[in-house]
Every structure is written in C-alpha cells, then in structure tokens.
Tab-separated table of C-alpha atoms and ligand atoms in Angstrom:
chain	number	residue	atom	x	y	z
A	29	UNK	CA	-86.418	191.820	25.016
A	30	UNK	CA	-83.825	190.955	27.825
A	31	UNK	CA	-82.274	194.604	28.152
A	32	UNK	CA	-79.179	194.713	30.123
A	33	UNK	CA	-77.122	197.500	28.615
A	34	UNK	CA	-77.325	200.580	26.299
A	35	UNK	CA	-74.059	202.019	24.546
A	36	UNK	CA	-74.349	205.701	24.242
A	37	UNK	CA	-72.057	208.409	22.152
A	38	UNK	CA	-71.825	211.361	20.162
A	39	UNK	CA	-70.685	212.060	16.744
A	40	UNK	CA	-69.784	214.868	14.533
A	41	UNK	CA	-69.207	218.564	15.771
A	42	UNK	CA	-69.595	218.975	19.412
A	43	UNK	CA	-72.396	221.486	20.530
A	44	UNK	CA	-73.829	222.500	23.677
A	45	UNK	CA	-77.241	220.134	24.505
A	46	UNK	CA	-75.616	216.855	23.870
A	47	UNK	CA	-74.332	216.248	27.819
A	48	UNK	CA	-77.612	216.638	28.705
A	49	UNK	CA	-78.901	214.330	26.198
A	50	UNK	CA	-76.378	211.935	27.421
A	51	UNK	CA	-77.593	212.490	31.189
A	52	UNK	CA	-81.283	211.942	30.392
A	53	UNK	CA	-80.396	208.636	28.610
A	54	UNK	CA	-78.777	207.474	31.504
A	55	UNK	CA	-81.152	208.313	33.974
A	56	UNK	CA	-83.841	207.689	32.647
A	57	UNK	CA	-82.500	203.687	31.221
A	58	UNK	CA	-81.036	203.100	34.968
A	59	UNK	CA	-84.159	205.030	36.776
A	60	UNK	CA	-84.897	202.657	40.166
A	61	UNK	CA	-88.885	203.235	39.677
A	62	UNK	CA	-88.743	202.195	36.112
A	63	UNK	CA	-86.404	199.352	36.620
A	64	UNK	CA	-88.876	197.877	39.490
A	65	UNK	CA	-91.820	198.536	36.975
A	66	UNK	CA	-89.998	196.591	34.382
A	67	UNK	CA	-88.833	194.006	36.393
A	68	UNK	CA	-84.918	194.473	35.199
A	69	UNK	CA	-82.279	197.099	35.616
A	70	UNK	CA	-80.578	198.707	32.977
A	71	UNK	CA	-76.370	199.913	32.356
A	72	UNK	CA	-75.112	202.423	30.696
A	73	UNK	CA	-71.711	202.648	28.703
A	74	UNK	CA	-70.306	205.491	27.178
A	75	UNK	CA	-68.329	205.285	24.061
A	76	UNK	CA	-65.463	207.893	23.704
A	77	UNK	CA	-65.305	210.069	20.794
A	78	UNK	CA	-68.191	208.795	18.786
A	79	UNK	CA	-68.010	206.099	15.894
A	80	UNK	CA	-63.834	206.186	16.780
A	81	UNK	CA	-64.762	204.549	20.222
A	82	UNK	CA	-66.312	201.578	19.018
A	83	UNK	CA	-64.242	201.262	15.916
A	84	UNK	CA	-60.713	201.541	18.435
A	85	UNK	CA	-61.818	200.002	21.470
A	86	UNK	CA	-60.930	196.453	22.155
A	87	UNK	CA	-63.242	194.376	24.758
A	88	UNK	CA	-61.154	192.200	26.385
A	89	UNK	CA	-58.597	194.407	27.157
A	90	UNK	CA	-59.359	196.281	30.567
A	91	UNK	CA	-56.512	199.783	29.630
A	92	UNK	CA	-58.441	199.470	26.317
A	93	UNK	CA	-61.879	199.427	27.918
A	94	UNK	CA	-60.418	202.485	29.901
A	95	UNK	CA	-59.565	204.245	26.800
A	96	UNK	CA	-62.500	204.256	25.058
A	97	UNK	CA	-65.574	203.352	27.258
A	98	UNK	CA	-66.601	204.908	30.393
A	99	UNK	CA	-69.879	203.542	32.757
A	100	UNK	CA	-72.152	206.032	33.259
A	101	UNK	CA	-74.173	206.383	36.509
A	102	UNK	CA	-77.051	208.875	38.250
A	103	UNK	CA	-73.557	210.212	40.441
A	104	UNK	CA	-71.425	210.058	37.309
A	105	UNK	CA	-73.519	212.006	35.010
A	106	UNK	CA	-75.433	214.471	38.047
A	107	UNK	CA	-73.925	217.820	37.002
A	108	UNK	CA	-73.142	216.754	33.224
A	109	UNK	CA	-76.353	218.804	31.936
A	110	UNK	CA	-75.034	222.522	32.972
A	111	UNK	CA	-72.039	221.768	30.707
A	112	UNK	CA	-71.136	222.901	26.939
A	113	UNK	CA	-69.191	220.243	24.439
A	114	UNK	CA	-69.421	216.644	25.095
A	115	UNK	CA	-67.777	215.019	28.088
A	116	UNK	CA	-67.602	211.475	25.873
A	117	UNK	CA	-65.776	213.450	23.462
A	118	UNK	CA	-66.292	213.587	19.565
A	119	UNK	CA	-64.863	212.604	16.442
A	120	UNK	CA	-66.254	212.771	12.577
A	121	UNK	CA	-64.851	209.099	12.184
A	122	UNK	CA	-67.340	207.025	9.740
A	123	UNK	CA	-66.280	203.311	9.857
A	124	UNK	CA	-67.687	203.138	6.687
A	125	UNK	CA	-65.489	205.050	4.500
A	126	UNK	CA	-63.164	203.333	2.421
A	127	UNK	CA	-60.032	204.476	4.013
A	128	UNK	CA	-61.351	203.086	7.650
A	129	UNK	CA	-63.682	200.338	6.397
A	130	UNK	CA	-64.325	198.853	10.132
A	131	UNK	CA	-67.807	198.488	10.365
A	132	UNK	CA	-67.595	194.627	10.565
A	133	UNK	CA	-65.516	195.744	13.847
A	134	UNK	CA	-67.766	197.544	15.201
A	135	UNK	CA	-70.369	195.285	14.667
A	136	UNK	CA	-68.239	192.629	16.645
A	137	UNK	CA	-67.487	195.365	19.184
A	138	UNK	CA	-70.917	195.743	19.695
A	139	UNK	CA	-71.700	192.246	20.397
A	140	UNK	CA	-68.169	192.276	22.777
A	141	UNK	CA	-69.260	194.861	24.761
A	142	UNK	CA	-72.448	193.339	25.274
A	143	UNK	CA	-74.927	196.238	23.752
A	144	UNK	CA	-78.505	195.542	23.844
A	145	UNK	CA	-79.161	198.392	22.209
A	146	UNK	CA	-77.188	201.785	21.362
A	147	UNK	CA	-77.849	205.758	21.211
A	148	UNK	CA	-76.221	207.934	18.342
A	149	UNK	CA	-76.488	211.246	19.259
A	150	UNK	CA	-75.626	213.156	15.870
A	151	UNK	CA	-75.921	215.687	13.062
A	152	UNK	CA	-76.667	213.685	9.390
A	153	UNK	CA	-73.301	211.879	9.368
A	154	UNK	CA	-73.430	210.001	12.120
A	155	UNK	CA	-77.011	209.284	11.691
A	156	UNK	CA	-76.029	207.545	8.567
A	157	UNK	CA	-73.565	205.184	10.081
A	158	UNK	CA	-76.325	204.543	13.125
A	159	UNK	CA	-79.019	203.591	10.477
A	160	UNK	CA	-76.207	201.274	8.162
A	161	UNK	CA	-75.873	199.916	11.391
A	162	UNK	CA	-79.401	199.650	11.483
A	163	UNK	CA	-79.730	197.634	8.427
A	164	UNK	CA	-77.116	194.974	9.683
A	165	UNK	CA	-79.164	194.144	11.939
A	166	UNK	CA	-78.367	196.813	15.465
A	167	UNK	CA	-80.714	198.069	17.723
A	168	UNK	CA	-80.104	201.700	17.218
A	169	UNK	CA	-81.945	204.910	17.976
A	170	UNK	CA	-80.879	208.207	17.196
A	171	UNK	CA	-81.072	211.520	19.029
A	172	UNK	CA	-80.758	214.983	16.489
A	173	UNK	CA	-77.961	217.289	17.304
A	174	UNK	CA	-76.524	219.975	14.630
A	175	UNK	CA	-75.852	223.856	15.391
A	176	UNK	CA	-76.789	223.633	11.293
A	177	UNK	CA	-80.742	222.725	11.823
A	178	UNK	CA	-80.321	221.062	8.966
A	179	UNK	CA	-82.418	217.641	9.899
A	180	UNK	CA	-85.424	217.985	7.849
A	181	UNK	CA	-87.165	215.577	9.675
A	182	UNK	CA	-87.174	217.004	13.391
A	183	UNK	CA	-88.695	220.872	14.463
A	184	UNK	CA	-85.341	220.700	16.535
A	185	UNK	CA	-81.561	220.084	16.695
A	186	UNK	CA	-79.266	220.175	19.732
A	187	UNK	CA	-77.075	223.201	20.150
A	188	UNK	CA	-78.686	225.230	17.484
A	189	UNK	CA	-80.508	227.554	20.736
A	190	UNK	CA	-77.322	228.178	22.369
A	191	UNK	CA	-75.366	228.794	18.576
A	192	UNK	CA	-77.945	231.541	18.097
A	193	UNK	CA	-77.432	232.924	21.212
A	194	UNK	CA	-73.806	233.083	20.819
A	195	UNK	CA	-74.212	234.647	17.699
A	196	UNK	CA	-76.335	237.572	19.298
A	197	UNK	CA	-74.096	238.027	22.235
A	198	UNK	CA	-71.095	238.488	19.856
A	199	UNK	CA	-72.758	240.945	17.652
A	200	UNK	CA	-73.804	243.083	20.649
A	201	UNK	CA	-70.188	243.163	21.482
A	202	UNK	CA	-69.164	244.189	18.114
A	203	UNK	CA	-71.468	247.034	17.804
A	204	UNK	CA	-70.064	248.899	20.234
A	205	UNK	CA	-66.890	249.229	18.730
A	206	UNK	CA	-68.208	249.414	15.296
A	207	UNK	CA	-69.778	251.981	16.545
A	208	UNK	CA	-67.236	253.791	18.590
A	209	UNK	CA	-64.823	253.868	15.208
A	210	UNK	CA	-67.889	253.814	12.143
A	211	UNK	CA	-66.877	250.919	11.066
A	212	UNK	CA	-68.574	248.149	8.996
A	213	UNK	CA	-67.928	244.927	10.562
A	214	UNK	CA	-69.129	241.209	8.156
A	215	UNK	CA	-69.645	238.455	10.544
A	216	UNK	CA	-69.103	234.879	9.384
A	217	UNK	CA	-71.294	232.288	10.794
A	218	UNK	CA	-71.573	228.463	11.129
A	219	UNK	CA	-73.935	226.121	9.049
A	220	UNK	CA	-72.130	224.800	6.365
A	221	UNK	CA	-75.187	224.531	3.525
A	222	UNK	CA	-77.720	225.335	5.897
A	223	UNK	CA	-78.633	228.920	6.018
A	224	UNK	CA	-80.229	229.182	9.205
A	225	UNK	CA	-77.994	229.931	11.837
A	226	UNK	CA	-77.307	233.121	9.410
A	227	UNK	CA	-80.678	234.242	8.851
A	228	UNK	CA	-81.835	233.491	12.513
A	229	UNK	CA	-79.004	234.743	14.163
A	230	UNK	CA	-78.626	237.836	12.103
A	231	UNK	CA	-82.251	238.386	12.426
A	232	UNK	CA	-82.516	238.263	15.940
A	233	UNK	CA	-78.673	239.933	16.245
A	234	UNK	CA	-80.283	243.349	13.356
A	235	UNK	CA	-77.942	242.660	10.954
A	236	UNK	CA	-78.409	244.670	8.670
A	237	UNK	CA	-77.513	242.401	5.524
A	238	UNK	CA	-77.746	239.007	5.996
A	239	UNK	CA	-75.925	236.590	3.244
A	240	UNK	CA	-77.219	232.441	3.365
A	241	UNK	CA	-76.134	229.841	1.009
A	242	UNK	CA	-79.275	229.299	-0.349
A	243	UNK	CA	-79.590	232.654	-2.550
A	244	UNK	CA	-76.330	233.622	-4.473
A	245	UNK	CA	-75.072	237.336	-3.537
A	246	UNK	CA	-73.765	240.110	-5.392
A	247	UNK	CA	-71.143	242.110	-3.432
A	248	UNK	CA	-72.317	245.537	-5.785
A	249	UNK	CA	-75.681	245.095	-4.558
A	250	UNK	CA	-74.286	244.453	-0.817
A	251	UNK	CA	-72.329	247.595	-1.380
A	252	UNK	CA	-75.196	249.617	-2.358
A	253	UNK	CA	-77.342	248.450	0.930
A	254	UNK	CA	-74.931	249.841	2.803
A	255	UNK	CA	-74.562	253.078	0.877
A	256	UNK	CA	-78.089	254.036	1.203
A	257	UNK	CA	-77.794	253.164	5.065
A	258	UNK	CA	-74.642	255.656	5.524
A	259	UNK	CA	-76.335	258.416	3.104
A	260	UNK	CA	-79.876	257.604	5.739
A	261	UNK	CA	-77.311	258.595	8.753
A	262	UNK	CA	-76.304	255.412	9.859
A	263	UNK	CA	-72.575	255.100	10.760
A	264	UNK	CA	-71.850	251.520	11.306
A	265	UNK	CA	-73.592	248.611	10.283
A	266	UNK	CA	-73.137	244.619	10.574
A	267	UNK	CA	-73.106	242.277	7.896
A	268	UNK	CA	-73.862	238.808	8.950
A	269	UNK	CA	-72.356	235.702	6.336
A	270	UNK	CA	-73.045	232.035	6.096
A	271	UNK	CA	-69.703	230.197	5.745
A	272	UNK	CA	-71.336	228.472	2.550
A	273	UNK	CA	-72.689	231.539	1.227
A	274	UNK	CA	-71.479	232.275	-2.517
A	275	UNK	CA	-70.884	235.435	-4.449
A	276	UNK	CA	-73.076	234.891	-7.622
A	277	UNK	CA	-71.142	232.909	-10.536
A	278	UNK	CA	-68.191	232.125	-7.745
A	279	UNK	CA	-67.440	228.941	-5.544
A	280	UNK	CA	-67.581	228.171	-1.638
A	281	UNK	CA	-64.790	229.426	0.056
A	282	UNK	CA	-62.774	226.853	1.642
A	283	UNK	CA	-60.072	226.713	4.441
A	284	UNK	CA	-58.234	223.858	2.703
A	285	UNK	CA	-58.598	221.231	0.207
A	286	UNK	CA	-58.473	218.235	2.715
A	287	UNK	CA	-61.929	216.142	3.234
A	288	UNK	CA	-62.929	214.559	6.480
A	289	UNK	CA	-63.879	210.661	6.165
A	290	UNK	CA	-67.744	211.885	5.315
A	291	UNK	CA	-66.034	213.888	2.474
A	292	UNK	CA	-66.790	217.423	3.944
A	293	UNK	CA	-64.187	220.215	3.224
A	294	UNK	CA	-63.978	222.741	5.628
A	295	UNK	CA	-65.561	225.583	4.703
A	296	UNK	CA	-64.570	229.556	5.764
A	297	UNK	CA	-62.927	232.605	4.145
A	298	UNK	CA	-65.742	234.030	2.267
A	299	UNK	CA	-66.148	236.302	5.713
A	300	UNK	CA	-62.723	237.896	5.047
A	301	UNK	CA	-63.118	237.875	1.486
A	302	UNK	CA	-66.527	239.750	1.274
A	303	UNK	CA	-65.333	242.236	3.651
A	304	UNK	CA	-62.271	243.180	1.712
A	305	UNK	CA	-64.287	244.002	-1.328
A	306	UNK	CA	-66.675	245.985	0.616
A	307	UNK	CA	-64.240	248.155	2.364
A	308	UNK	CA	-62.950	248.783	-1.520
A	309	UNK	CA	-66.744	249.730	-2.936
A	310	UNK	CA	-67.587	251.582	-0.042
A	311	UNK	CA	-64.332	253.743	1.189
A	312	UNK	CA	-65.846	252.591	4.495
A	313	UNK	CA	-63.351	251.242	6.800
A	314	UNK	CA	-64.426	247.319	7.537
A	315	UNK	CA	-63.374	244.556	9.643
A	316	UNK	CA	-64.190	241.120	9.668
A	317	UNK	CA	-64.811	238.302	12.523
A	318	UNK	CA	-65.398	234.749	11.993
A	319	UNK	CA	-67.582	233.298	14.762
A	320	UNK	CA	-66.267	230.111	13.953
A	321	UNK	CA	-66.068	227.198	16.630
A	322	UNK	CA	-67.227	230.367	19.234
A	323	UNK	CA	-70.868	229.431	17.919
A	324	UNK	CA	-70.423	225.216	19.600
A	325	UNK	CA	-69.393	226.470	22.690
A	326	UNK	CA	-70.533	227.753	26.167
A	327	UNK	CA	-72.741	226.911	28.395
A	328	UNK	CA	-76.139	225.302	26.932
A	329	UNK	CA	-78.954	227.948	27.005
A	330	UNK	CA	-81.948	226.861	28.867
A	331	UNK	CA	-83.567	225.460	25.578
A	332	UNK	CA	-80.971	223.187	24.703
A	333	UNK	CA	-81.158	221.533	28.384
A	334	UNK	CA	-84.721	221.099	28.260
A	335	UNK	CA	-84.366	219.903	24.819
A	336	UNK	CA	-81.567	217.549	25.467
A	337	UNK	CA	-83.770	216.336	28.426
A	338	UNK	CA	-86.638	215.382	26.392
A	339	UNK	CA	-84.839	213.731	23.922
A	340	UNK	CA	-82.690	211.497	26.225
A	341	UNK	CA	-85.933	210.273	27.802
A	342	UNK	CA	-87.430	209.756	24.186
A	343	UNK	CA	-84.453	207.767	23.212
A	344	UNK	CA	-84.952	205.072	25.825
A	345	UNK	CA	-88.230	204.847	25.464
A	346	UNK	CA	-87.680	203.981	21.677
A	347	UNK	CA	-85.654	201.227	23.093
A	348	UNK	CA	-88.106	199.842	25.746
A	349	UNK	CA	-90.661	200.098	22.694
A	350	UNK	CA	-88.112	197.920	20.351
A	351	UNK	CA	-88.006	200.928	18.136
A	352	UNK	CA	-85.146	200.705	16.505
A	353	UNK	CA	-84.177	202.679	13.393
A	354	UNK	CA	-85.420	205.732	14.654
A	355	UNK	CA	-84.296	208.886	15.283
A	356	UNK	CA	-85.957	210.880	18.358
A	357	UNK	CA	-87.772	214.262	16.883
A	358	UNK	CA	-89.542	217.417	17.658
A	359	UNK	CA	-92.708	218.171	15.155
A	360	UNK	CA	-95.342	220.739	15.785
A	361	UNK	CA	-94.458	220.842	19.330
A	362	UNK	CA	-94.913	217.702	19.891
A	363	UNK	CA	-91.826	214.811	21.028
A	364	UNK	CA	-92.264	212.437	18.599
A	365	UNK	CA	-89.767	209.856	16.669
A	366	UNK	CA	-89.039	209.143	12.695
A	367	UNK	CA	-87.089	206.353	11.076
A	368	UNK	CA	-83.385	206.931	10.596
A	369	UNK	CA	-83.828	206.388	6.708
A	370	UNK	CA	-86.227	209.669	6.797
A	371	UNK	CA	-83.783	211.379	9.083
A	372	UNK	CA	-80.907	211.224	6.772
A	373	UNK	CA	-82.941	211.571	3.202
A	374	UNK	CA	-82.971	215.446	2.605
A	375	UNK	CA	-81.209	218.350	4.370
A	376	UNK	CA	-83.399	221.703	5.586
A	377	UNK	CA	-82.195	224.468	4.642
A	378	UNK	CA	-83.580	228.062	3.908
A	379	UNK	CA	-86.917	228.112	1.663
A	380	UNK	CA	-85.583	231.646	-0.071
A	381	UNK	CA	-89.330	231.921	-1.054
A	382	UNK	CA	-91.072	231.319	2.153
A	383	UNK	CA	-88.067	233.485	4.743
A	384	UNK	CA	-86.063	236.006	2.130
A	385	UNK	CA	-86.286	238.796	0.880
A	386	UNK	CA	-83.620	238.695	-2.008
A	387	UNK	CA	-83.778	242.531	-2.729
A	388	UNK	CA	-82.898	243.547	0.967
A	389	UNK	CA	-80.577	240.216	1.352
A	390	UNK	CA	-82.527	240.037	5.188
A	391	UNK	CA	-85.339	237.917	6.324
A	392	UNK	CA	-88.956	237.941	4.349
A	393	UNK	CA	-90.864	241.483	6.030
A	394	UNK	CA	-93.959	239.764	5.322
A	395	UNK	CA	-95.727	236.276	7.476
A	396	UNK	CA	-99.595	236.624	5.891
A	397	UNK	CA	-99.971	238.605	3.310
A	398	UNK	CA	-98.535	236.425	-0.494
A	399	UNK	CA	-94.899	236.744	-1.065
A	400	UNK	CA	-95.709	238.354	-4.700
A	401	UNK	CA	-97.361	241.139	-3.318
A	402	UNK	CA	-95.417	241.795	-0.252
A	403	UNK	CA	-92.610	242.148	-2.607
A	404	UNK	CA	-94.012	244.124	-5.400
B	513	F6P	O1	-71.799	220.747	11.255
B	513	F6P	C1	-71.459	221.558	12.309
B	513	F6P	C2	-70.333	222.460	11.945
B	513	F6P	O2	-70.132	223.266	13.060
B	513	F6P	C3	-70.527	223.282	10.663
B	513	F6P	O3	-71.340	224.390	10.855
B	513	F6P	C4	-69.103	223.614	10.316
B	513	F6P	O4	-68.954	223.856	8.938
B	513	F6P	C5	-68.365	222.381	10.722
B	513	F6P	O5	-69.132	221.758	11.718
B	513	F6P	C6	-66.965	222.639	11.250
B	513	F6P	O6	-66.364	221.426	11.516
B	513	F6P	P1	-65.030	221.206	12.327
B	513	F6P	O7	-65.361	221.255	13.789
B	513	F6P	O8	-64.603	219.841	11.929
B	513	F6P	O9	-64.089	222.293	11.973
C-alpha cells in the first residue's frame, strides 16, 4: 500500500493519555529510520474535535482547512505528551445519527483530504462510527481511551490511571476536613454504567462504603454501615458513589433530560441525593462533592504516558500491517490488537460476584479462597 498520510483525532470525553497517544502516532508514522526502511515517508493530519472535524471541514477551502485540521510534526507534537485533555480538541458528534446524518461527507472528506488511512482514538462511541466507517470500506484503526474502563476487549483504557489518581488525591483532601468537623462526606464519581472507577478509586482512596451501578443499594443498609462505624469510634467516614449507581427499586439520577447524538443522558445527582438521606438516618452532619469533570483532568500520571506511548506506536503499526478494523489493546500484559466489531460488542463493567462484597457495599475481602465461603 502507497501510504502517504494518516488522519488522526479523538472522540468522546477528553481524558488525560490521549496527547500522548496522538504524539506516538505521529512519531512513530513520520519516524526518519522507519521511513528509510520503508522506502516512503509518512504525514500526519490532525482532525479538530473528533468526528465534528471531518464532518465540518471542507478541503478545498484553505480558512476551512485551518479550522478544522492541523499538520502534525516531531517539533509540533514534542512536548504534547506531559499534557492533560486533548490539544485536537473533542466533541461526542456521531455523523451517523439521524439528526447529523453526514457520514457520506465524511467519507468524501476522507478521500478530499487525501487519508490513506485514519486513527480514532475513543471510548465505545466513537469506536462505533470508526468501525461503520470500517465497513464502507476506510482504513481505520482504533486506539481505547475511556476514564469508564468499560472496553471489554482491552486490559486498558486511556485516562482511567490518572482518573483514579484524581479520585485518591481528592479524597485525601476531604478527609482532613471531614475529619476536622466529624463529618460524613459521599463522593460522586465518574463512569457512567461502569462501576470501576468507584470501586477502584474508593478502594485504593478507604472509602469506607463504596456504591457501583452494578449492585442496587439500599440507603437503610448504607445508614447502618455507618452507624456501627461511629458506635466502633470512628468520627468521619467517606462514602464513595458511582454516578449510575441506583437506590434499589429507583432510577439513575440524571442532570437533565437532553441526549447527546449517541443518545447518552447525562448522568449525576444521586451524590447529593444519597447524602441528604443519610444526614436524615444518621443525625450525622454530611456533605457531598461531585468529582465530576475533576476526574478527566490534570496532568497524565506516568501510566497513562507510557500507555498512550505504546498504543500510538501499535496504531501505526496496524496500518503498515493493513490492519484495518482494529482497535489497538492491552491483554495479559501483553500489546496486542482486536477487531473494532469485538471492541464495541459488550461493555465491562463490575462482575458483583468476582469484586463485591454486597453486605459491606466495598470491594470482595477475599482473592483465593470461593466467594460462598468467604462470605458465609
Ligand atoms: O464517558 C466518560 C464520561 O466522563 C462519563 O464518565 C461521564 O458520564 C460522561 O463522560 C460525562 O460527559 P460530558 O463530558 O459530556 O459531561
């Protein structure tokens, strides 16, 4: 294959790891030792704010091509890896949808802009445009980002490291002061049906109750938890919720009604909510925090680099390899690559039966011994 240039963008909610995913594509498709070895040499163009770049931009117009694409270069990108967010910028635009309905656009921008080949860097909704795009015929390869972890097919997703390290710096910070005043503070976390960023966070943060959307809670039983912590001489404690946990027989809590062209609602409120009724069962005074977009941002922890690293490289050699359809991954350690389809087909979240422990509402206290006897 005659490869010339590689379009490169991100999708969905920003998170810290996809700059240097973007960096490692670009080096590593425009490297000067790998171009000599393969006899050509490579571009790179970015696409600004994800599917909306190649949906808006128009190719023959240079304050267009301005707009909405940017070439990237070894000097361009150098220092791009030590920063959080995405320096192309983001959107949750799916040309797909209905109300949009441009992917015959951008499968004329694509051929305008001259793209050999093109890297979605995404959680599961842009994936899903990259491998529709796929199936009309694109080169595409996909690279897994998602402070959710909720890929099933890939060990790893960009920004979910530095979320989780957000999440323990924050609660560090709050115990102090729930501390200073005995307070009960519920923290509301990221991960929409994905209950990780709960369970690990609060985990590694000691919360002491930890609420994921997988198991249905009852605030009584939350309430009682606490009780038996106060009466052991505790006098504050941290309660760490999942903004798609539910209280048993009740809905998600939602910030508003209005859908994003995937059809997600935002979810958040059940933070606020849960920590209103507890302050009512428990006479204990109680405040509530929502991490919110806090969790995407910062610098990228050292994990995230190296893992955006590793997947940039992976992604052009995908490309070099005329692997299209594929999304990069991390299994058992090991960089390795899956096809879009499998990347898209089922979401990971919590196993409640292999990670909690439903009667403390925490993380499973047993790895090796059976789940039915650990628990009684
Ligand atoms: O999917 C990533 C995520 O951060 C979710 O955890 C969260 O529910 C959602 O994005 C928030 O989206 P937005 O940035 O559009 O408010």
């Amino acid at each position: 294959m005659t490869l010339k240039k590689i379009g490169v963008l991100t999708g969905g909610g920003d998170c810290a790891g996809l700059n240097s995913a973007i960096k490692w594509v670009t080096k590593t498709a425009i490297d000067p030792n790998l171009a000599a070895h393969r006899g050509q040499a490579v571009e790179v163009l970015g696409l600004r704010e994800g599917w909306k770049g190649l949906v808006e931009v128009c190719p023959d117009e240079p304050e267009s091509m301005a707009k909405w694409t940017t070439p990237l270069d070894e000097l361009v990108v150098r220092t791009w890896d030590r920063q959080g967010g995405t320096v192309l910028g983001s959107s949750r635009t799916n040309p797909f949808s209905p109300s949009i309905n441009k992917g015959q656009k951008c499968l004329e921008n694509i051929r305008d802009l001259g793209l050999d080949a093109l890297v979605a860097i995404g959680g599961e909704d842009t994936l899903s445009v990259a491998h529709k795009l796929y199936n009309l015929g694109q080169k595409v390869v996909g690279i897994p980002k998602t402070i959710d972890r909720d890929l099933s097919a890939t060990d790893y997703t960009l920004g979910y490291d530095t979320a989780l390290n957000v999440i323990v710096e924050e609660v560090d910070r709050l115990r102090t002061t729930a501390g200073s005043h005995n307070r009960l503070f519920v923290v509301e976390v990221m991960g929409r049906h994905a209950g990780w960023l709960a369970l690990e966070g609060g985990q590694a943060a000691g919360a002491h109750v930890i609420l994921i959307p997988e198991h249905d809670f009852e605030v009584e039983k939350v309430a009682q938890l606490l009780e038996k912590r106060r009466l052991a001489g505790v006098r504050y404690d941290i309660v760490v919720v999942s903004e798609g946990a539910k209280i048993k027989g009740q809905e998600e809590v939602y910030l508003s009604d209005k859908t994003d062209s995937f059809g997600h609602k935002v979810l958040g409120g059940i933070g606020e909510n849960l920590a209103k009724q507890l302050e009512q069962l428990t006479g204990q005074e109680t405040r509530h925090v929502c991490l919110s977009h806090i969790q995407r941002g910062g610098q990228p922890s050292a994990r995230d680099r190296l893992m955006g690293r590793y997947f940039g490289i992976a992604a052009v050699d995908l490309i070099l390899e005329e692997e299209f359809g594929r999304m990069v991954a991390l299994k058992d350690g090991r960089i390795t690559s899956v096809s879009l389809k499998k990347a898209i087909e089922r979401l990971f979240v919590v196993e409640v039966d292999k990670f909690y422990d439903p009667t403390r509402y925490n993380g499973l206290r047993s790895s090796l011994i059976p789940r039915s006897r650990a628990l009684g």
